[in-house]
XYZ file of C-alpha atoms in Angstrom:
701
model
C -37.362 39.919 5.793
C -34.585 39.293 8.306
C -34.857 41.470 11.420
C -32.012 43.636 12.685
C -31.674 41.631 15.930
C -31.263 38.383 14.063
C -28.640 39.963 11.786
C -26.696 41.213 14.803
C -26.818 37.738 16.413
C -25.417 36.126 13.266
C -22.547 38.629 13.101
C -21.611 37.874 16.716
C -21.529 34.118 16.037
C -19.358 34.628 12.932
C -16.858 36.770 14.858
C -16.623 34.142 17.589
C -15.935 31.399 15.054
C -13.166 33.441 13.417
C -11.556 34.070 16.797
C -11.582 30.374 17.702
C -9.985 29.507 14.334
C -7.246 32.078 14.886
C -6.466 30.656 18.325
C -6.258 27.126 16.914
C -3.819 28.172 14.203
C -1.642 30.019 16.680
C -1.495 27.022 19.007
C -0.485 24.742 16.076
C 2.453 26.995 15.161
C 1.059 28.487 11.959
C 1.762 32.135 11.412
C -0.931 34.456 10.268
C -0.301 36.073 6.920
C 0.478 39.720 7.269
C -2.462 41.963 6.605
C -2.446 43.702 3.301
C -1.681 47.393 3.345
C -4.750 49.544 3.620
C -3.925 51.612 0.587
C -3.684 48.558 -1.620
C -7.105 47.217 -0.582
C -9.654 47.818 -3.256
C -12.409 50.255 -2.270
C -15.827 48.704 -1.897
C -18.241 50.001 -4.428
C -21.497 51.115 -2.881
C -24.739 49.829 -4.205
C -26.797 52.073 -6.393
C -28.398 54.839 -4.388
C -25.727 54.691 -1.696
C -27.454 51.932 0.281
C -25.555 49.092 1.825
C -26.291 45.748 0.158
C -28.445 43.316 2.035
C -26.475 40.756 4.103
C -23.180 42.659 3.816
C -20.979 43.547 6.754
C -20.530 47.097 7.607
C -16.733 46.714 7.710
C -15.129 45.229 4.544
C -12.957 42.094 5.088
C -9.385 42.267 3.817
C -8.968 40.657 0.359
C -6.825 37.485 0.083
C -3.623 37.887 -1.959
C -1.635 34.984 -3.545
C 2.164 35.260 -3.251
C 3.847 36.157 -6.570
C 5.427 33.200 -8.504
C 9.251 33.142 -8.286
C 10.998 34.352 -11.410
C 12.634 31.343 -13.175
C 16.420 31.503 -13.457
C 17.824 32.297 -16.868
C 18.561 29.172 -18.962
C 22.080 27.800 -18.541
C 22.338 26.606 -22.163
C 21.286 28.554 -25.207
C 18.771 26.977 -27.607
C 21.559 26.349 -30.116
C 23.663 24.554 -27.494
C 20.633 22.555 -26.382
C 19.959 21.408 -29.945
C 23.621 20.520 -30.458
C 23.631 18.542 -27.206
C 20.512 16.641 -28.253
C 22.123 15.746 -31.571
C 25.230 14.494 -29.762
C 23.406 12.234 -27.291
C 20.547 11.153 -29.594
C 22.472 8.133 -31.046
C 22.555 6.602 -27.556
C 18.772 6.209 -27.499
C 18.770 4.658 -30.976
C 21.508 2.197 -30.011
C 19.573 1.230 -26.887
C 16.427 0.561 -28.925
C 18.300 -1.510 -31.512
C 20.023 -3.513 -28.797
C 16.760 -4.288 -27.022
C 15.239 -5.506 -30.312
C 18.261 -7.729 -30.921
C 18.065 -9.209 -27.413
C 14.455 -10.217 -27.988
C 15.192 -11.531 -31.488
C 18.057 -13.720 -30.241
C 15.795 -15.298 -27.640
C 13.182 -16.060 -30.302
C 15.584 -17.543 -32.888
C 17.949 -19.703 -30.854
C 17.125 -22.720 -33.012
C 17.862 -21.136 -36.413
C 21.501 -20.717 -37.381
C 20.644 -18.598 -40.433
C 18.697 -16.116 -38.338
C 21.409 -16.058 -35.685
C 24.008 -15.342 -38.362
C 21.869 -12.468 -39.664
C 21.366 -11.112 -36.148
C 25.101 -11.388 -35.558
C 25.667 -9.078 -38.518
C 23.199 -6.572 -37.069
C 24.908 -6.849 -33.689
C 28.233 -5.991 -35.329
C 26.583 -2.853 -36.734
C 25.495 -2.007 -33.171
C 29.078 -2.532 -31.994
C 30.341 -0.146 -34.648
C 27.715 2.479 -33.816
C 28.488 2.174 -30.105
C 32.229 2.501 -30.684
C 31.702 5.486 -32.986
C 29.444 7.211 -30.431
C 31.904 6.518 -27.627
C 34.820 7.834 -29.682
C 32.797 10.965 -30.480
C 31.756 11.617 -26.858
C 35.086 10.927 -25.143
C 37.045 13.873 -26.654
C 34.191 16.260 -25.829
C 34.063 15.013 -22.246
C 37.826 15.408 -21.852
C 37.738 18.899 -23.389
C 34.960 20.011 -21.016
C 36.850 18.564 -18.036
C 39.928 20.575 -19.009
C 37.864 23.774 -19.355
C 36.236 23.247 -15.935
C 39.669 22.605 -14.443
C 40.918 25.910 -15.860
C 38.112 27.750 -14.055
C 39.375 26.381 -10.766
C 37.355 25.006 -7.880
C 33.969 26.484 -7.095
C 33.962 29.247 -4.429
C 33.128 28.346 -0.862
C 29.858 29.231 0.824
C 30.737 32.765 1.899
C 32.995 33.546 -1.073
C 31.777 35.182 -4.255
C 32.876 35.170 -7.875
C 31.978 37.232 -10.872
C 28.677 36.597 -12.593
C 30.362 35.851 -15.901
C 32.538 33.130 -14.358
C 29.569 31.671 -12.465
C 27.490 31.572 -15.645
C 30.290 29.912 -17.610
C 30.854 27.386 -14.804
C 27.150 26.498 -14.759
C 27.110 26.122 -18.546
C 30.183 23.886 -18.606
C 28.898 21.776 -15.704
C 25.568 21.280 -17.464
C 27.262 20.225 -20.716
C 29.709 17.980 -18.876
C 26.931 16.275 -16.894
C 24.914 15.498 -20.023
C 27.873 14.244 -22.063
C 29.318 12.212 -19.181
C 25.918 10.616 -18.661
C 25.673 9.754 -22.356
C 29.246 8.380 -22.276
C 28.459 6.134 -19.302
C 25.303 4.916 -21.019
C 27.361 4.147 -24.113
C 29.833 2.111 -22.079
C 26.920 0.243 -20.508
C 25.429 -0.471 -23.931
C 28.820 -1.717 -25.106
C 28.924 -4.180 -22.207
C 25.353 -5.308 -22.947
C 26.223 -5.819 -26.611
C 29.268 -7.856 -25.640
C 27.173 -10.032 -23.338
C 24.585 -10.506 -26.086
C 27.328 -11.514 -28.461
C 28.530 -14.177 -26.026
C 24.973 -15.499 -25.788
C 24.565 -15.481 -29.551
C 27.892 -17.214 -30.187
C 27.091 -19.850 -27.577
C 23.758 -20.548 -29.284
C 25.415 -20.813 -32.711
C 28.157 -23.086 -31.379
C 25.591 -25.352 -29.760
C 23.620 -25.593 -33.009
C 26.825 -26.180 -34.966
C 27.974 -28.945 -32.625
C 24.558 -30.624 -32.724
C 24.493 -30.580 -36.514
C 28.139 -31.521 -36.937
C 28.224 -34.453 -34.540
C 24.717 -35.713 -35.135
C 25.016 -39.342 -36.110
C 22.929 -40.669 -38.976
C 22.797 -43.937 -40.849
C 26.026 -45.035 -42.472
C 25.972 -45.318 -46.296
C 27.167 -48.919 -45.983
C 24.339 -49.904 -43.636
C 21.557 -52.028 -45.200
C 18.906 -49.854 -43.559
C 19.799 -46.747 -45.538
C 19.730 -48.717 -48.774
C 16.279 -50.143 -48.000
C 15.014 -46.632 -47.253
C 16.592 -45.318 -50.421
C 14.972 -48.052 -52.521
C 11.573 -47.498 -50.922
C 11.738 -43.699 -51.260
C 13.314 -43.629 -54.726
C 9.954 -43.620 -56.583
C 8.839 -40.584 -54.610
C 12.086 -38.744 -55.387
C 11.891 -39.631 -59.074
C 8.281 -38.454 -59.240
C 9.094 -35.126 -57.578
C 12.061 -34.593 -59.869
C 10.006 -35.536 -62.917
C 7.203 -33.134 -61.987
C 9.659 -30.260 -61.636
C 11.353 -31.031 -64.956
C 7.982 -31.435 -66.681
C 6.851 -28.041 -65.423
C 10.057 -26.392 -66.636
C 9.929 -28.148 -70.023
C 6.323 -27.027 -70.463
C 7.400 -23.451 -69.768
C 10.392 -23.756 -72.113
C 8.389 -25.192 -75.028
C 6.769 -21.827 -75.656
C 10.257 -20.326 -76.021
C 11.981 -23.299 -77.604
C 13.487 -21.403 -80.529
C 14.960 -18.675 -78.347
C 16.305 -21.281 -75.901
C 18.022 -23.268 -78.657
C 19.513 -20.073 -80.048
C 20.758 -19.093 -76.588
C 22.426 -22.454 -75.977
C 23.976 -22.448 -79.450
C 25.271 -18.920 -78.989
C 26.784 -19.829 -75.627
C 28.582 -22.819 -77.161
C 29.896 -20.729 -80.065
C 31.058 -18.021 -77.643
C 32.862 -20.580 -75.503
C 34.604 -22.178 -78.515
C 35.704 -18.830 -79.951
C 37.033 -17.542 -76.646
C 38.769 -20.856 -76.011
C 40.513 -20.610 -79.376
C 41.437 -16.989 -78.760
C 42.903 -17.802 -75.340
C 44.886 -20.684 -76.805
C 46.282 -18.421 -79.532
C 47.286 -15.728 -77.018
C 48.991 -18.250 -74.717
C 50.823 -19.888 -77.598
C 51.988 -16.532 -78.913
C 53.161 -15.252 -75.534
C 54.462 -18.428 -73.868
C 55.494 -20.839 -76.616
C 57.805 -18.603 -78.610
C 61.539 -19.374 -78.354
C 63.156 -17.531 -75.492
C 65.508 -18.032 -72.586
C 64.401 -19.725 -69.395
C 62.062 -17.219 -67.675
C 63.088 -16.006 -64.266
C 61.148 -16.637 -61.090
C 59.872 -13.063 -61.166
C 58.517 -13.467 -64.707
C 56.914 -16.817 -63.845
C 55.143 -15.379 -60.789
C 53.962 -12.311 -62.715
C 52.659 -14.519 -65.532
C 50.190 -16.261 -63.207
C 48.461 -12.930 -62.611
C 47.226 -12.706 -66.213
C 47.225 -16.366 -67.283
C 44.737 -17.521 -64.603
C 42.017 -14.939 -65.502
C 42.620 -15.593 -69.194
C 42.114 -19.347 -68.751
C 38.893 -18.761 -66.791
C 37.508 -16.215 -69.283
C 35.775 -18.592 -71.774
C 33.842 -20.562 -69.169
C 32.974 -17.527 -67.048
C 31.746 -15.553 -70.067
C 29.660 -18.502 -71.291
C 28.086 -19.015 -67.860
C 27.335 -15.318 -67.512
C 25.664 -15.106 -70.923
C 23.686 -18.283 -70.205
C 22.430 -16.947 -66.878
C 21.447 -13.564 -68.310
C 19.733 -15.226 -71.266
C 17.714 -17.649 -69.131
C 16.663 -14.817 -66.852
C 15.655 -12.688 -69.854
C 13.558 -15.583 -71.201
C 11.865 -15.887 -67.779
C 12.994 -19.495 -67.439
C 14.637 -19.097 -64.006
C 11.397 -19.391 -62.062
C 10.129 -21.433 -59.139
C 12.411 -24.296 -58.038
C 14.665 -24.098 -61.108
C 15.471 -20.466 -60.423
C 16.222 -21.183 -56.765
C 18.556 -24.032 -57.737
C 20.246 -21.822 -60.345
C 21.017 -19.199 -57.682
C 23.252 -21.789 -56.008
C 24.443 -23.531 -59.167
C 26.034 -20.546 -60.905
C 28.260 -19.526 -57.934
C 29.317 -23.175 -57.534
C 30.275 -23.341 -61.205
C 32.196 -20.057 -60.884
C 34.197 -21.565 -58.011
C 34.958 -24.663 -60.085
C 36.124 -22.610 -63.073
C 38.296 -20.353 -60.889
C 39.981 -23.244 -59.064
C 40.655 -25.114 -62.305
C 42.112 -22.034 -64.008
C 44.329 -21.135 -61.049
C 45.608 -24.712 -60.836
C 46.499 -24.807 -64.529
C 48.174 -21.395 -64.324
C 50.377 -22.421 -61.404
C 51.267 -25.965 -62.501
C 51.415 -25.360 -66.289
C 51.247 -29.063 -67.239
C 52.018 -28.338 -70.909
C 54.718 -25.716 -70.405
C 57.445 -26.850 -68.023
C 59.464 -23.665 -68.518
C 56.634 -21.572 -67.047
C 55.891 -23.902 -64.124
C 56.246 -21.939 -60.918
C 56.729 -24.941 -58.632
C 59.534 -27.448 -58.947
C 57.551 -30.423 -60.262
C 58.043 -32.762 -63.148
C 55.604 -32.804 -66.044
C 53.886 -36.105 -65.056
C 53.388 -34.864 -61.500
C 52.010 -31.568 -62.796
C 49.523 -33.390 -65.060
C 48.357 -35.640 -62.232
C 47.988 -32.820 -59.717
C 46.078 -30.660 -62.183
C 43.665 -33.486 -62.953
C 43.119 -34.396 -59.273
C 42.541 -30.825 -58.080
C 40.160 -30.154 -60.982
C 38.173 -33.307 -60.157
C 37.979 -32.318 -56.481
C 36.618 -28.914 -57.456
C 34.116 -30.554 -59.840
C 32.829 -32.956 -57.163
C 32.498 -30.096 -54.705
C 30.542 -27.931 -57.173
C 28.257 -30.864 -58.021
C 27.681 -31.486 -54.308
C 26.601 -27.878 -53.757
C 24.186 -28.006 -56.695
C 22.684 -31.361 -55.692
C 22.277 -30.275 -52.072
C 20.332 -27.217 -53.184
C 18.198 -29.355 -55.524
C 17.422 -31.818 -52.726
C 16.440 -28.982 -50.407
C 14.277 -27.127 -52.944
C 12.562 -30.235 -54.305
C 11.925 -31.680 -50.831
C 13.500 -35.005 -51.696
C 13.640 -37.721 -49.011
C 16.211 -37.525 -46.251
C 17.836 -40.789 -47.320
C 18.717 -39.205 -50.674
C 20.361 -36.305 -48.843
C 22.442 -38.624 -46.654
C 23.549 -40.802 -49.552
C 24.500 -37.873 -51.809
C 26.490 -36.126 -49.069
C 28.295 -39.319 -48.074
C 29.204 -40.245 -51.643
C 30.550 -36.736 -52.356
C 32.718 -36.812 -49.219
C 34.015 -40.300 -50.012
C 34.835 -39.276 -53.592
C 36.845 -36.262 -52.406
C 38.617 -38.414 -49.802
C 39.618 -40.937 -52.469
C 40.927 -38.167 -54.724
C 42.997 -36.790 -51.840
C 44.494 -40.240 -51.291
C 45.336 -40.307 -54.974
C 47.053 -36.946 -54.538
C 49.093 -38.328 -51.633
C 50.216 -41.275 -53.772
C 51.435 -38.964 -56.524
C 55.211 -38.630 -56.487
C 56.429 -35.033 -56.449
C 59.511 -35.419 -58.599
C 61.554 -32.266 -59.173
C 61.419 -30.528 -62.524
C 64.992 -31.571 -63.299
C 63.971 -35.238 -63.516
C 62.139 -34.745 -66.793
C 61.249 -31.989 -69.162
C 59.159 -34.070 -71.561
C 55.394 -34.297 -71.951
C 53.158 -36.826 -70.274
C 52.400 -38.712 -73.479
C 55.907 -40.183 -73.839
C 55.735 -43.685 -72.342
C 59.429 -44.338 -72.472
C 60.133 -41.128 -70.574
C 57.511 -42.076 -67.977
C 59.154 -45.459 -67.497
C 62.505 -43.822 -67.010
C 60.967 -41.499 -64.483
C 59.402 -44.384 -62.598
C 62.733 -46.192 -62.489
C 64.630 -43.122 -61.374
C 62.181 -42.336 -58.581
C 61.476 -45.877 -57.396
C 63.452 -45.301 -54.251
C 61.815 -41.965 -53.505
C 59.093 -42.094 -50.828
C 55.594 -41.212 -52.002
C 54.977 -39.273 -48.775
C 57.615 -36.684 -49.559
C 57.432 -33.782 -48.907
C 56.162 -34.882 -45.510
C 55.001 -31.435 -44.371
C 52.479 -31.364 -47.220
C 51.444 -34.967 -47.715
C 51.093 -36.135 -44.110
C 48.427 -33.488 -43.234
C 46.617 -34.253 -46.507
C 46.696 -37.964 -45.678
C 45.282 -37.374 -42.188
C 42.475 -35.173 -43.512
C 41.647 -37.682 -46.253
C 41.352 -40.523 -43.734
C 39.040 -38.452 -41.528
C 36.874 -37.522 -44.534
C 36.576 -41.179 -45.470
C 35.938 -42.435 -41.935
C 33.375 -39.828 -40.865
C 30.546 -40.699 -43.311
C 31.249 -44.424 -43.023
C 30.714 -44.153 -39.254
C 27.524 -42.151 -39.708
C 28.911 -38.630 -39.150
C 27.926 -37.360 -42.579
C 27.743 -33.718 -41.483
C 31.264 -33.831 -40.073
C 32.657 -35.302 -43.291
C 30.923 -32.689 -45.422
C 32.139 -29.844 -43.199
C 35.759 -31.011 -43.393
C 35.421 -31.377 -47.154
C 34.141 -27.825 -47.512
C 36.932 -26.466 -45.367
C 39.542 -28.323 -47.429
C 38.196 -26.788 -50.637
C 37.680 -23.249 -49.346
C 40.836 -23.072 -47.257
C 42.932 -24.651 -49.984
C 41.669 -22.156 -52.566
C 42.294 -19.233 -50.227
C 45.806 -20.464 -49.437
C 46.513 -20.862 -53.151
C 45.508 -17.252 -53.816
C 47.588 -16.017 -50.890
C 50.506 -18.124 -52.083
C 50.396 -16.487 -55.506
C 50.746 -13.028 -53.960
C 53.488 -14.256 -51.640
C 55.402 -15.678 -54.578
C 54.998 -12.341 -56.342
C 56.569 -10.582 -53.351
C 59.415 -13.084 -53.330
C 59.925 -12.597 -57.040
C 60.049 -8.823 -56.631
C 62.447 -8.825 -53.712
C 64.496 -11.857 -54.738
C 63.824 -15.573 -54.509
C 66.111 -17.335 -52.037
C 68.816 -19.371 -53.690
C 68.437 -17.821 -57.127
C 70.740 -14.871 -56.642
C 68.274 -12.682 -58.574
C 67.116 -9.628 -56.615
C 65.373 -7.095 -58.878
C 64.575 -4.556 -56.153
C 68.070 -4.640 -54.656
C 69.543 -4.259 -58.154
C 67.451 -1.142 -58.752
C 68.561 0.341 -55.433
C 72.213 -0.283 -56.163
C 72.276 0.749 -59.810
C 69.733 3.573 -59.937
C 69.906 4.995 -56.426
C 73.544 4.241 -55.718
C 73.166 2.464 -52.378
C 75.668 -0.037 -51.160
C 75.063 -3.771 -51.016
C 74.500 -3.716 -47.255
C 72.037 -0.826 -47.363
C 70.048 -2.287 -50.271
C 69.921 -5.671 -48.540
C 68.626 -4.044 -45.336
C 65.899 -2.131 -47.176
C 64.935 -5.234 -49.149
C 64.491 -7.290 -45.979
C 62.496 -4.518 -44.320
C 60.221 -4.167 -47.359
C 59.759 -7.932 -47.463
C 58.593 -7.942 -43.839
C 56.188 -5.046 -44.433
C 54.680 -6.500 -47.618
C 54.228 -9.963 -46.115
C 52.658 -8.456 -42.986
C 50.252 -6.472 -45.160
C 49.458 -9.662 -47.104
C 48.751 -11.504 -43.850
C 46.359 -8.768 -42.726
C 44.587 -8.841 -46.089
C 44.364 -12.651 -45.979
C 42.909 -12.697 -42.462
C 39.293 -11.891 -43.440
C 39.470 -14.326 -46.364
C 40.497 -17.174 -44.072
C 37.886 -16.217 -41.475
C 35.149 -16.349 -44.124
C 36.285 -19.801 -45.214
C 35.959 -21.004 -41.608
C 32.333 -19.985 -41.254
C 32.492 -16.349 -40.217
C 30.216 -13.935 -42.004
C 31.831 -11.185 -44.113
C 30.693 -8.605 -41.551
C 32.367 -10.533 -38.732
C 35.563 -10.970 -40.721
C 35.721 -7.279 -41.626
C 34.987 -6.321 -38.013
C 37.858 -8.458 -36.735
C 40.151 -7.115 -39.429
C 39.229 -3.528 -38.569
C 39.863 -4.249 -34.907
C 43.240 -5.812 -35.686
C 44.330 -3.172 -38.180
C 42.909 0.053 -36.787
C 43.391 -0.689 -33.118
C 42.112 -2.599 -30.131
C 42.079 -1.607 -26.484
C 44.225 -3.341 -23.855
C 43.724 -1.552 -20.561
C 44.587 2.087 -21.111
C 46.631 1.397 -24.235
C 45.294 1.218 -27.783
C 47.303 -0.987 -30.134
C 46.961 -0.447 -33.867
C 48.855 -2.755 -36.191
C 48.294 -0.393 -39.090
C 49.934 2.470 -37.216
C 52.809 0.207 -36.192
C 53.396 -0.873 -39.784
C 53.111 2.687 -41.050
C 55.481 3.834 -38.313
C 58.009 1.209 -39.407
C 57.557 2.274 -43.026
C 58.011 5.923 -41.988
C 61.201 5.052 -40.116
C 62.734 3.235 -43.077
C 61.593 5.960 -45.492
C 63.265 8.672 -43.399
C 66.414 6.588 -43.007
C 66.396 6.046 -46.780
C 65.994 9.808 -47.316
C 68.887 10.395 -44.921
C 71.084 8.026 -46.892
C 70.127 9.815 -50.110
C 71.072 13.144 -48.518
C 74.423 11.730 -47.414
C 75.021 10.360 -50.908
C 74.241 13.773 -52.395
C 76.700 15.376 -49.952
C 79.414 12.850 -50.817
C 78.974 13.308 -54.569
C 78.227 17.018 -54.592
C 79.440 19.119 -51.677
C 82.309 16.867 -50.679
C 83.755 16.873 -54.202
C 84.056 20.665 -54.261
C 87.618 21.927 -53.838
C 86.419 24.886 -51.806
C 85.052 22.611 -49.058
C 87.514 21.145 -46.602
C 87.322 17.354 -46.360
C 87.022 17.523 -42.593
C 83.978 19.822 -42.844
C 82.408 17.556 -45.469
C 82.980 14.495 -43.273
C 81.492 16.292 -40.268
C 78.434 17.336 -42.268
C 78.023 13.769 -43.561
C 78.157 12.272 -40.072
C 75.931 14.975 -38.539
C 73.274 14.464 -41.223
C 73.354 10.718 -40.568
C 72.908 11.109 -36.806
C 70.237 13.781 -37.173
C 68.259 11.834 -39.759
C 68.362 8.648 -37.699
C 67.201 10.453 -34.549
C 64.390 12.247 -36.415
C 63.320 8.971 -38.036
C 63.192 7.228 -34.664
C 61.248 10.009 -32.938
C 58.804 10.354 -35.840
C 58.165 6.606 -35.956
C 57.657 6.400 -32.188
C 55.263 9.361 -32.178
C 53.273 8.144 -35.174
C 53.081 4.663 -33.677
C 51.049 6.068 -30.785
C 53.701 6.051 -28.061
C 54.031 9.144 -25.918
C 57.636 10.275 -25.878
C 57.189 11.636 -22.359
C 56.713 8.039 -21.176
C 60.386 7.425 -21.939
C 61.401 9.725 -19.096
C 61.721 6.750 -16.739
C 63.814 4.883 -19.294
C 66.000 7.957 -19.754
C 66.446 8.222 -15.982
C 67.455 4.589 -15.733
C 69.819 5.043 -18.680
C 71.394 8.039 -16.971
C 72.022 5.946 -13.864
C 73.527 3.226 -16.062
C 75.754 5.766 -17.770
C 76.911 7.073 -14.414
C 77.886 3.608 -13.209
C 79.035 1.507 -16.136
C 78.887 3.339 -19.483
C 81.088 6.317 -18.716
C 83.889 5.371 -21.097
C 81.511 4.587 -23.991
C 79.585 7.847 -23.662
C 82.850 9.710 -23.117
C 84.259 8.340 -26.374
C 81.039 9.095 -28.261
C 80.868 12.682 -27.024
C 84.577 13.122 -27.695
C 83.986 12.005 -31.260
C 81.227 14.590 -31.649
C 83.548 17.286 -30.313
C 86.222 16.255 -32.773
C 83.701 16.458 -35.608
C 82.651 19.974 -34.626
C 85.980 21.541 -33.590
C 88.062 19.504 -36.091
C 91.411 19.715 -34.268
C 92.316 16.554 -36.210
C 91.449 16.691 -39.896
C 91.051 14.063 -42.561
C 94.491 13.192 -43.901
C 96.436 14.142 -40.725
C-alpha cells in the first residue's frame, strides 16, 4: 500500500514536469489551447460509496477537445452535370489508350507492310475520333467562354457580389476548366497521331522502296535458269501433292462436281445466247445514225450485259464449290484470289467491247475504224487476261511454297508479255471511223485501208501513244535488268489506273453527251431550257457551261478515292482524304470545304435561274396586262433582276462559309475608289435606279 507521503511527493514531481513543459512551449512560440469552459467539462463520477479512487488526483484535469472539422463547401456542379461532363470528356481517355497501343504496335511491326497497312487504317479511325471529339468540345468551350464573359470580371478583393452570381460563376468556371483541359488534351492527341502517321508512312515507304528496287537475277541470266531446272522437280512434286489431295477429296463428290460444272457451262451458253439476242434486237435493227448522247448512254447497259454470262457462271461455280466443301486448304486460299482476278478480267473485257464495239461501227463511241477497234479490243483483253493469270499464279506460288526462282521467272514473264502487248498497241494505227465502215474480215477493204493510211504515223495521236511507249519500254527493261518487283508494280498500276480512267471516261462522256458534245451542234440540255423553259440562247448556254463545270468537278471528287486506291492507298485512307477534301480542311483559322463551295455555286445559279423564271413570268403575265403601265412593268422586271442577283450572291457567299462582315474592309476600299475614280459610273447607275422608280421618262417616250 502506497503511503500518503509518497503519494504527495509524486504529485509534486508531476506538477513540476508540467510547468517545465509549459515554459518550453511558450519559449518556442506555441500558444496554449484555451481552457475549456467549466460548465462544459464533464462532472467526475465518484466511486461507489463516495470514496475517491486510488491513485486519482483530488482536482480533475481538464478534458482534451478536438477542434470541429470544417464544413465542406457545397458542390459546384450537380450530380447530373458531373455525369454529363464525364460523358463529354470520356472519349479523350479512350483515344489516348488507343493511340498508345498503336504507337507500340507500329514499333513492333516495322518490317511488315501488311500489318502497317492495317495499323494505318486503325490510325485513321483514331484521327476521325479525335476530330469528332474536338469538334464536339470546341462549341461547348466557346459557349461557356461567352457565358463567363457576360457575367463580367470577378469582383476585387474588398468588393462583393450576390451569392447567385458567385455560384453561377463558380459553376461556369468549373465546367470551362474541365472542357478546356479536355480540348487541349485532344489537340495534343491529334499532334501525337499526326507524328505517328509520319513515322508509319516513313516505315511503309522504306519497305516499299526496298521491295521495289531490290535487284534479283535477270530472267535472261544463265544462273536463274540453272536454279529453275534444279528446283523444278521440287515445284512439280509440291504441285502434284496439292492436286492429288484435292482430287482425292473431289472423288467422293465426283457426280455432284460434274453436275456443277455442266450446269455452269449450260448457264453460260444460255446467258451468252440471250445477251446476243438482246444486243441484236436493240442495236442491229435499221435506224438512223445514233447521236453521241445515245452512244454514251448505251455503254451504261451494254457493258454490264456483256459481263453478265461470265460473272453469273463464276458466281455459281464459286458457290457450288463452297457448298460441296471443295474450297479447302491451299485450293480454297488460291480461289479467294482467283475469283476476284477473274472478275476484273471479265469487267475489263466487257467495258472494252462496249466502248469500242468492234462489230457495230455505228455504236462505236470513239472515232476509230473497224480494224483498229478489233485490234485494240483483242490487245486490251489479252493484257487483262495476262494480269489475271499473274495474280492467280502469284497466289499459288505463295500458298504452295514454290521455289523463289519460279516466282521470279513467272513475274518476269508476265511483265514482259504485257510490255510486248503494249508495244503492239502502240504499233496499231488509229484510223478515223470515216476511213472504213466494213468488218475486219474483208481483206480487200483492209488492203485499201493500209494503202490509204501508209503515210500516217503509227505514233499518232502522240499524247496517247508516246506515254504508252515509254511505259512499255520501262516494263520490258526492268525485269531484264533484274528489277522484277519494279516491272510488276508498273504493270499493276497500268492495269488498275487504266481501268479506273476508262470508267471515269465513260461518265465524263455521259456528261458531255447530256450537255452537248463539242463540234456536234447537239445540246440536249440547252434545247430543253430554250424550248420548255423559254430561256434565251445566251442564258441557256451560260447555265449549260455552269452545270458542266459542277458535274465534272463532282466526277473528279468521286474519282479521287478510286485513283488513290489504284496507287496503293487503302480504302480507309482514300475515303479519309476524300472526306477531308470534300467536307473541309483547316488552313490557319480558315476551314475550306469544296463541297460547300460547289453547293454555294449551285445555289447561286439556282437562285439566278429562279430569278430569270420570275422575270419571264412577269414579261409574259403582268407586263402583257393592259391595266399595267409598260414603264411600271419594266421597272418591276429590272428590280426583280437586281434583287434576285444580290440575294443569290449573298446566299452563296454565306453558305460557302465566308463571313459577310469580313467584306467591310473591301467595302471601305470600294467607297474610297468610288470617291476618287468611279463617281460618274455610280452616278449613272443610281440615276438609272431613280428613273426606274420615279419614271419621269416612260417606255415609248
